[in-house]
mmCIF file of C-alpha atoms in Angstrom:
data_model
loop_
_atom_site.group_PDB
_atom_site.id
_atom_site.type_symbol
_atom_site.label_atom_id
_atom_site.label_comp_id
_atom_site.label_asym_id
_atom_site.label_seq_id
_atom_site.Cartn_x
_atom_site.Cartn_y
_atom_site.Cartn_z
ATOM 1 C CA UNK A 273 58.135 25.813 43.032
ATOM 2 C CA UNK A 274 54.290 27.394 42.098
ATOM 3 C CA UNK A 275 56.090 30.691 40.664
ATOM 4 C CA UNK A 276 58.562 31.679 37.863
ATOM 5 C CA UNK A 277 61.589 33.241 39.257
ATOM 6 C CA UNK A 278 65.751 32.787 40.159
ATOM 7 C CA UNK A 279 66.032 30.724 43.087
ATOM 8 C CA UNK A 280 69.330 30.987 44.683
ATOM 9 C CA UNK A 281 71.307 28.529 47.314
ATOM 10 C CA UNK A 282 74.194 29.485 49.471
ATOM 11 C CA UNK A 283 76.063 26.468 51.325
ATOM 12 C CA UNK A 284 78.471 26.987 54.202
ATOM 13 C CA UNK A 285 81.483 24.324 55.374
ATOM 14 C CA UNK A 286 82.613 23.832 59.093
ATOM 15 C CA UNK A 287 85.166 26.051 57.956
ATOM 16 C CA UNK A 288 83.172 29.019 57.402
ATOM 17 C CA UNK A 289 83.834 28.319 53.583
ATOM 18 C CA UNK A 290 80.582 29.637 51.841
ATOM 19 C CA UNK A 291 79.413 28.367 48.045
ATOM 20 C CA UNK A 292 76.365 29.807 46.087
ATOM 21 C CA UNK A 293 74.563 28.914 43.470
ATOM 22 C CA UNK A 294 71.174 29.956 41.767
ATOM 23 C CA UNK A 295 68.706 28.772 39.079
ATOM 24 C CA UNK A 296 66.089 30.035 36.723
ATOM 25 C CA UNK A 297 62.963 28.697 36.769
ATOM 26 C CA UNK A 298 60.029 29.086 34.610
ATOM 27 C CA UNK A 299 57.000 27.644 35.756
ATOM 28 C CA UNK A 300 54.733 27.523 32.687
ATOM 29 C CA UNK A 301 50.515 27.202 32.525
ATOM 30 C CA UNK A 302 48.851 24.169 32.610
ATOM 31 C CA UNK A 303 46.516 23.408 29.459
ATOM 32 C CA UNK A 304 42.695 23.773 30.594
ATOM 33 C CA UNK A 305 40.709 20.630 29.644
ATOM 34 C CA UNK A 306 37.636 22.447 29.102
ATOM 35 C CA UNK A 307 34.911 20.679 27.030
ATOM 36 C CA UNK A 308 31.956 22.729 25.135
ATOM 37 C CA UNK A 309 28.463 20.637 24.082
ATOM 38 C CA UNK A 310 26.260 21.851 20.951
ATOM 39 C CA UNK A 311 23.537 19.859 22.101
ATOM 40 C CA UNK A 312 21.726 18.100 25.321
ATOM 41 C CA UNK A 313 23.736 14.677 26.085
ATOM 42 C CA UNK A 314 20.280 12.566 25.953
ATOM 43 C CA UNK A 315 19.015 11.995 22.797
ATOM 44 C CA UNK A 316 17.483 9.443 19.896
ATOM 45 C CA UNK A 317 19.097 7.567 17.344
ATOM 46 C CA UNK A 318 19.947 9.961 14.193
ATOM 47 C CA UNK A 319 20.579 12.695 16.737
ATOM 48 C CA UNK A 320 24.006 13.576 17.114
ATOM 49 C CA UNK A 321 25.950 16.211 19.691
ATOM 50 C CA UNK A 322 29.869 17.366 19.025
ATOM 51 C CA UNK A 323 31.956 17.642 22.402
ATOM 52 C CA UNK A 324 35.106 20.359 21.323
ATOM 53 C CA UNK A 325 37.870 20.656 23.889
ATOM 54 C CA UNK A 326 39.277 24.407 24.306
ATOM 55 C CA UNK A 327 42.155 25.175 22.881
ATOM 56 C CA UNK A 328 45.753 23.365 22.955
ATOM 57 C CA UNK A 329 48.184 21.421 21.162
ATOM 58 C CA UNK A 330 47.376 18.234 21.150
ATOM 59 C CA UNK A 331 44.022 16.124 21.956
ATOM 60 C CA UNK A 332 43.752 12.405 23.064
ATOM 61 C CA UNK A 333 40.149 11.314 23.276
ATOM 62 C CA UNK A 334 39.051 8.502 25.018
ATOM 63 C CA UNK A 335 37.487 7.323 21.759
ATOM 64 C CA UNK A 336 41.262 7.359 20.363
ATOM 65 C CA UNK A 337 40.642 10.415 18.521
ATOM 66 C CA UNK A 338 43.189 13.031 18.549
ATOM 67 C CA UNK A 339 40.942 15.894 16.936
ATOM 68 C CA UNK A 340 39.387 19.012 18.767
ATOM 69 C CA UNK A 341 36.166 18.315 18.696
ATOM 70 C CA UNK A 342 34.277 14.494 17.991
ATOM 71 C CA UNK A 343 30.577 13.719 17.073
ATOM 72 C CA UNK A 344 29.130 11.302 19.170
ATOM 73 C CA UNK A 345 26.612 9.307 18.090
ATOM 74 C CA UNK A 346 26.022 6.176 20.705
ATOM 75 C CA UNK A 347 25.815 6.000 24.523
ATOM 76 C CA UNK A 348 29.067 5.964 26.350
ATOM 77 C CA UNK A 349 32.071 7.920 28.748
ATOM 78 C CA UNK A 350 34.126 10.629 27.066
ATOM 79 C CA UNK A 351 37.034 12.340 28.328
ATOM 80 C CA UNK A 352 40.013 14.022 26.058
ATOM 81 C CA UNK A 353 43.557 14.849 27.558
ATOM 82 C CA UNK A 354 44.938 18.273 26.214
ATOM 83 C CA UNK A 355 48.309 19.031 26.620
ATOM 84 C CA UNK A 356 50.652 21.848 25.130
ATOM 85 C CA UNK A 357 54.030 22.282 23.514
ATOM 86 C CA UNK A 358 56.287 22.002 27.205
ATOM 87 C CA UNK A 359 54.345 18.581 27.214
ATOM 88 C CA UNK A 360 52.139 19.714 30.489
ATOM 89 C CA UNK A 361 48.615 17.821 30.073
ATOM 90 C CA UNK A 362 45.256 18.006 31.814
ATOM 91 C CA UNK A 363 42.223 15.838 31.667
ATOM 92 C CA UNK A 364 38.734 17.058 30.931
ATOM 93 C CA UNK A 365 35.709 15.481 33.477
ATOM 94 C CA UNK A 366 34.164 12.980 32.175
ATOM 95 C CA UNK A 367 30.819 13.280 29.788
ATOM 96 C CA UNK A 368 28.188 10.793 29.721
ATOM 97 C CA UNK A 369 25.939 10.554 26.635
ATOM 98 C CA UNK A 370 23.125 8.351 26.529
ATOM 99 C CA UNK A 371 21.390 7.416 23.263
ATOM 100 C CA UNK A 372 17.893 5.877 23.195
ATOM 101 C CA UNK A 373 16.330 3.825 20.652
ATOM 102 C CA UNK A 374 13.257 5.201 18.851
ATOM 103 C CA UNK A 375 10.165 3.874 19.546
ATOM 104 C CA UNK A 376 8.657 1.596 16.551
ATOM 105 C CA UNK A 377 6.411 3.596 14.024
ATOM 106 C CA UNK A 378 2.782 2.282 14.830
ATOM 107 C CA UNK A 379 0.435 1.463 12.050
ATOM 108 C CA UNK A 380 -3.511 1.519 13.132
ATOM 109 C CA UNK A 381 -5.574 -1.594 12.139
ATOM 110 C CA UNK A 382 -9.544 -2.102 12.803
ATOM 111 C CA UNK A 383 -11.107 -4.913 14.627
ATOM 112 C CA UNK A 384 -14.975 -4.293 14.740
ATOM 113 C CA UNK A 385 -15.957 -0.371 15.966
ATOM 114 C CA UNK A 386 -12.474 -0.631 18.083
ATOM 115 C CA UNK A 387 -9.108 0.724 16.488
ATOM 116 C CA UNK A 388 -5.990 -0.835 17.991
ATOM 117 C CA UNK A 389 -2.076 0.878 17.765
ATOM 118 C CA UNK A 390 0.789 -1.785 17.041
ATOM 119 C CA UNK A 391 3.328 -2.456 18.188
ATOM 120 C CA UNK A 392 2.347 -1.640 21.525
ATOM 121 C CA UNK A 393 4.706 0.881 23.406
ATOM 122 C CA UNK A 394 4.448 0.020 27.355
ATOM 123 C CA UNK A 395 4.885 3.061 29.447
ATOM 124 C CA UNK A 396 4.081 5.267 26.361
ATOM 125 C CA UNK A 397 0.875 7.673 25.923
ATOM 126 C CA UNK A 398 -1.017 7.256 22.721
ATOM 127 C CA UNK A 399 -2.578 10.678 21.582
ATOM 128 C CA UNK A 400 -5.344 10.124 19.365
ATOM 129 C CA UNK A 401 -6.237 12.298 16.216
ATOM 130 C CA UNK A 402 -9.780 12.478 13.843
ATOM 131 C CA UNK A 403 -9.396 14.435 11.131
ATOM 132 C CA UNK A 404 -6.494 16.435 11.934
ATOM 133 C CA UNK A 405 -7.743 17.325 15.473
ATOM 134 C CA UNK A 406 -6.885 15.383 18.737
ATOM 135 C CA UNK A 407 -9.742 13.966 20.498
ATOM 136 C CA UNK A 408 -8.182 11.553 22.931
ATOM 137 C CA UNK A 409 -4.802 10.567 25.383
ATOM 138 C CA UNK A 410 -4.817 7.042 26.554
ATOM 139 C CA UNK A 411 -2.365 4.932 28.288
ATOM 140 C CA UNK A 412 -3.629 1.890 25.595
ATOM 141 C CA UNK A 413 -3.243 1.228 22.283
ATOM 142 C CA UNK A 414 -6.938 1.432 21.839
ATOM 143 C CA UNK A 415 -9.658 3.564 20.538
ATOM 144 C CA UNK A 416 -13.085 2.926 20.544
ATOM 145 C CA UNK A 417 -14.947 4.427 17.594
ATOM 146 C CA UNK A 418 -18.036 6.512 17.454
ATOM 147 C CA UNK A 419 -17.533 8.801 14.402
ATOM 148 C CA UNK A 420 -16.652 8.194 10.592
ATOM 149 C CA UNK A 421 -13.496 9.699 9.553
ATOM 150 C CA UNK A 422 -9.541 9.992 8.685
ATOM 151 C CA UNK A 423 -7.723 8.653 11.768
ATOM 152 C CA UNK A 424 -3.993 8.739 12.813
ATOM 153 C CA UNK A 425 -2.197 8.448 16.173
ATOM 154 C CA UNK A 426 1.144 10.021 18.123
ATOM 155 C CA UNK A 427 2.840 7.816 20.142
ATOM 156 C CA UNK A 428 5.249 9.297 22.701
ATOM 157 C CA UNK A 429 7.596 7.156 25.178
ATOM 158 C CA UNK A 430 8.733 7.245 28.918
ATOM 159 C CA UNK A 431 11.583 9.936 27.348
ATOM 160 C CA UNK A 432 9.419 12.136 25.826
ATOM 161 C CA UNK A 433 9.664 10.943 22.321
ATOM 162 C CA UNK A 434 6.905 10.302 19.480
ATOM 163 C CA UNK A 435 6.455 9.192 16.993
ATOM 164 C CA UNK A 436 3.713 9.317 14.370
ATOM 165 C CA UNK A 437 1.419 6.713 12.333
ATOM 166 C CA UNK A 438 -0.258 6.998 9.317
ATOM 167 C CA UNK A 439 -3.664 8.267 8.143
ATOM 168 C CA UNK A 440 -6.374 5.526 8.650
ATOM 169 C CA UNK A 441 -9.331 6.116 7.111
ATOM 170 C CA UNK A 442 -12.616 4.605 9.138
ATOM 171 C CA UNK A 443 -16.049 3.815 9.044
ATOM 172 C CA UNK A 444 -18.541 3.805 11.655
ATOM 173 C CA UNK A 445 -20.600 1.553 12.335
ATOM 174 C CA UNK A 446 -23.132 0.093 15.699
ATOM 175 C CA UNK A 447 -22.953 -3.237 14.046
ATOM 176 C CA UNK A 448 -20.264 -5.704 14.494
ATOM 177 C CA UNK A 449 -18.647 -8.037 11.846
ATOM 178 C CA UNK A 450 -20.285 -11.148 13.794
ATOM 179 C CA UNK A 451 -23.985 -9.765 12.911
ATOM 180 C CA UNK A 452 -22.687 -10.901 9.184
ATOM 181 C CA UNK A 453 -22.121 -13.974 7.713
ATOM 182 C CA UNK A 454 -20.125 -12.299 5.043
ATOM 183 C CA UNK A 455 -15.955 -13.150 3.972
ATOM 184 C CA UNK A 456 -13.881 -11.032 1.964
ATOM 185 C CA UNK A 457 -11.029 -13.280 0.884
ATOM 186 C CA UNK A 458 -7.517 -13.346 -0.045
ATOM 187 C CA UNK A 459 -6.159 -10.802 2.454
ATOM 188 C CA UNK A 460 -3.694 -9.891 1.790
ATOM 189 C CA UNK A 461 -4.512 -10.399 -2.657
ATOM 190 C CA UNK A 462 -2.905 -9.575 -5.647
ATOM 191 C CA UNK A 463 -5.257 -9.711 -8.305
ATOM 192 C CA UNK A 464 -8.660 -10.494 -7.154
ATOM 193 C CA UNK A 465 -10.732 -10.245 -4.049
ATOM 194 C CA UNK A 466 -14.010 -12.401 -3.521
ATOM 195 C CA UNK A 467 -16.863 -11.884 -1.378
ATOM 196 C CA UNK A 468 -19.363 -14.348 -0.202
ATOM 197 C CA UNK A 469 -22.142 -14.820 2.232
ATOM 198 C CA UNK A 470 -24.286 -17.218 3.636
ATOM 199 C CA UNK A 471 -27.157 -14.990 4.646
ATOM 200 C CA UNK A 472 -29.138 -15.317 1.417
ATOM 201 C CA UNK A 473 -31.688 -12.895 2.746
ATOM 202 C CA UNK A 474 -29.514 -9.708 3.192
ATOM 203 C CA UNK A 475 -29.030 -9.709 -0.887
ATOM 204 C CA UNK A 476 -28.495 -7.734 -2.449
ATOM 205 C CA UNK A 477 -25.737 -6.315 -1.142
ATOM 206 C CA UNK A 478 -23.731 -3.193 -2.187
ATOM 207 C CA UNK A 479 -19.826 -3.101 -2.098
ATOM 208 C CA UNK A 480 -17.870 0.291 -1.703
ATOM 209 C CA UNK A 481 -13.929 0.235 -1.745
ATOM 210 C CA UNK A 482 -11.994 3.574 -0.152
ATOM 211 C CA UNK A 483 -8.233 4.205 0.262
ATOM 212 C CA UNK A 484 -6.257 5.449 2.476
ATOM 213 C CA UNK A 485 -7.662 8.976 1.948
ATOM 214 C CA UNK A 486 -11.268 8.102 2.152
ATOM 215 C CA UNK A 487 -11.690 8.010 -1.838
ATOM 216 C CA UNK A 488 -13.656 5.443 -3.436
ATOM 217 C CA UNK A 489 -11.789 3.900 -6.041
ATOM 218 C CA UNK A 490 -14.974 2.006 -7.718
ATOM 219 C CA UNK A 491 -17.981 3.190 -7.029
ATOM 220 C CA UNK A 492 -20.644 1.298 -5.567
ATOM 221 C CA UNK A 493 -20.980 -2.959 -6.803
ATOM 222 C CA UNK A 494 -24.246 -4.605 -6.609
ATOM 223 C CA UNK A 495 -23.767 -7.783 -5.551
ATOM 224 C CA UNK A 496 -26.864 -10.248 -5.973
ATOM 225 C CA UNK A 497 -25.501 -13.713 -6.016
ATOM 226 C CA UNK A 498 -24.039 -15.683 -2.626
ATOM 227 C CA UNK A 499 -20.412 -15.245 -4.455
ATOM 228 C CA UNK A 500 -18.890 -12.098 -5.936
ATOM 229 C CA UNK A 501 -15.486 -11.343 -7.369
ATOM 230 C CA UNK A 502 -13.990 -8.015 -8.291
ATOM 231 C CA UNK A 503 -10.489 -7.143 -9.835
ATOM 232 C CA UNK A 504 -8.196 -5.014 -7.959
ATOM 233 C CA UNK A 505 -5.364 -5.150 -10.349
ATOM 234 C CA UNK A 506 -5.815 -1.633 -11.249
ATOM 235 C CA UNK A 507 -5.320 -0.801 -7.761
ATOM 236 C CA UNK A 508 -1.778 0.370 -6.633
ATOM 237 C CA UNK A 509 -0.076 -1.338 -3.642
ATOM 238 C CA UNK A 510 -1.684 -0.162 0.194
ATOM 239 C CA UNK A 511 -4.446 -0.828 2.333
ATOM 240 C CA UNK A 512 -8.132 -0.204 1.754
ATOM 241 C CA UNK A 513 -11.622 -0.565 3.454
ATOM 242 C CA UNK A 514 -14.152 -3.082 1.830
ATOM 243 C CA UNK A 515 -17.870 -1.410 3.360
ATOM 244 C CA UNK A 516 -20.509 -4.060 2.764
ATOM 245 C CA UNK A 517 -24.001 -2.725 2.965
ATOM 246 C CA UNK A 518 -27.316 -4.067 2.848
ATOM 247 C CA UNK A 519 -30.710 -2.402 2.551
ATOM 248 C CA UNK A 520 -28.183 1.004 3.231
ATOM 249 C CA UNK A 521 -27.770 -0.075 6.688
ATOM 250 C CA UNK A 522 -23.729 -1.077 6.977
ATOM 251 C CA UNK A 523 -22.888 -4.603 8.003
ATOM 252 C CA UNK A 524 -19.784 -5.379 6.784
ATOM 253 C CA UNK A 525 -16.139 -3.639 7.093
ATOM 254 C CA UNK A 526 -13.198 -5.395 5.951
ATOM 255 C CA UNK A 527 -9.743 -3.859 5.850
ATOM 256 C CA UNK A 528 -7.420 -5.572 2.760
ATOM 257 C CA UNK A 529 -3.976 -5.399 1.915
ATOM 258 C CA UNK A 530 -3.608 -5.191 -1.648
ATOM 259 C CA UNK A 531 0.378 -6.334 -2.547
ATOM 260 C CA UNK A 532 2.337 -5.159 -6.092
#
């Protein structure tokens, strides 16, 4: 039966004896399984979306949770079974949600006039920023430098995700560390960083130390011996640029990781 109604039944014998009979039947709605999304079902870790059935009287997720609504936070299949108080039930289609991981923070180090993204993020585009203003999009974790100044980069993935680094302040220069015969030593250091070269003839030299930000935190060092030691005690914990000149022409860049 698809309708509400009395349904009745008459019988007859051989014998022309007739026997009737009806029933009333109620033929009730089925609960709609309906699901409602807050948010796309492709997203990055931290993200979230909430899948709420419609209304009934009781819910049976897949997940095993027998609320309305559920916050997914992980890839996966979700259904949820309604059904109402005459115990009729209906099943919702099924949602896929698929959560991606978020790709690694890079941080920007310096290897001659060349700055280099890690980790690397294959597939990704790096979008390259001097002071404040993008310059560059390249499908490498490279940047070759012609201009002093604060540097950062935005990395986005194959999904359309980024992610930022930060600020890294940089210097310039044609020449290359190997045209100096000049080592700044320990890197990473605590207390104390030396510097000492073998080319005699480029002394003196002059020392300037920058932060992150592009300050200098000294001022400039005259360095006249083949061995030269300064105290960075004072400085807090972070990563700063050692610029080594000589006769004002720049020779000498040397990023170092002071540790607290």
């Amino acid at each position: 039966m698809k309708s509400s109604g009395t349904y009745m039944v008459t019988v007859e014998n051989e014998y022309q004896c007739k026997s009737t009979d009806s029933i009333a039947i109620v033929v009730k709605a089925r609960p709609e399984a309906t699901l409602a999304l807050s948010g796309p079902t492709r997203f990055y870790e931290g993200e979230t979306v909430e899948l709420q059935a419609g209304l009934a009287d009781k819910y049976q997720w897949s997940t095993g949770d027998t609320t309305q609504s559920i916050n997914v936070t992980a890839s996966g299949s979700f259904v949820v079974t309604v059904s109402n108080a005459n115990a009729c039930s209906a099943t919702s289609q099924t949602v896929v949600v698929s959560v991606f991981p978020l790709p690694l923070k890079p941080e920007i180090s310096q290897s001659n006039d060349t700055l280099i993204a890690v980790p690397t993020n294959a597939g990704g585009a790096y979008n390259w920023y001097l002071n404040s203003q993008k310059i560059i999009t390249t499908a490498k974790p490279r940047l070759k430098l012609n201009e002093t100044g604060m540097y950062y980069v935005v990395v986005a993935d194959s999904n359309g995700c980024s992610v930022t680094s930060e600020e890294f302040y940089s210097v310039y220069t044609s020449l290359t560390d190997g045209s100096s015969k000049i080592t700044v030593y320990p890197n990473p250091a605590v207390e104390y960083v030396q510097i000492s070269t073998t080319d005699i003839d480029k002394l003196p030299l002059s020392l300037n130390v920058f932060d992150a930000n592009g300050k200098n935190v000294f001022g400039t060092f005259t360095i006249s011996e083949s061995l030269f030691e300064i105290n960075v005690g004072q400085l807090s914990a972070g990563v700063y640029m050692f610029q080594i000149s000589s006769n004002n022409e720049l020779i000498k860049i040397e990023r170092v990781t002071i540790e607290r």
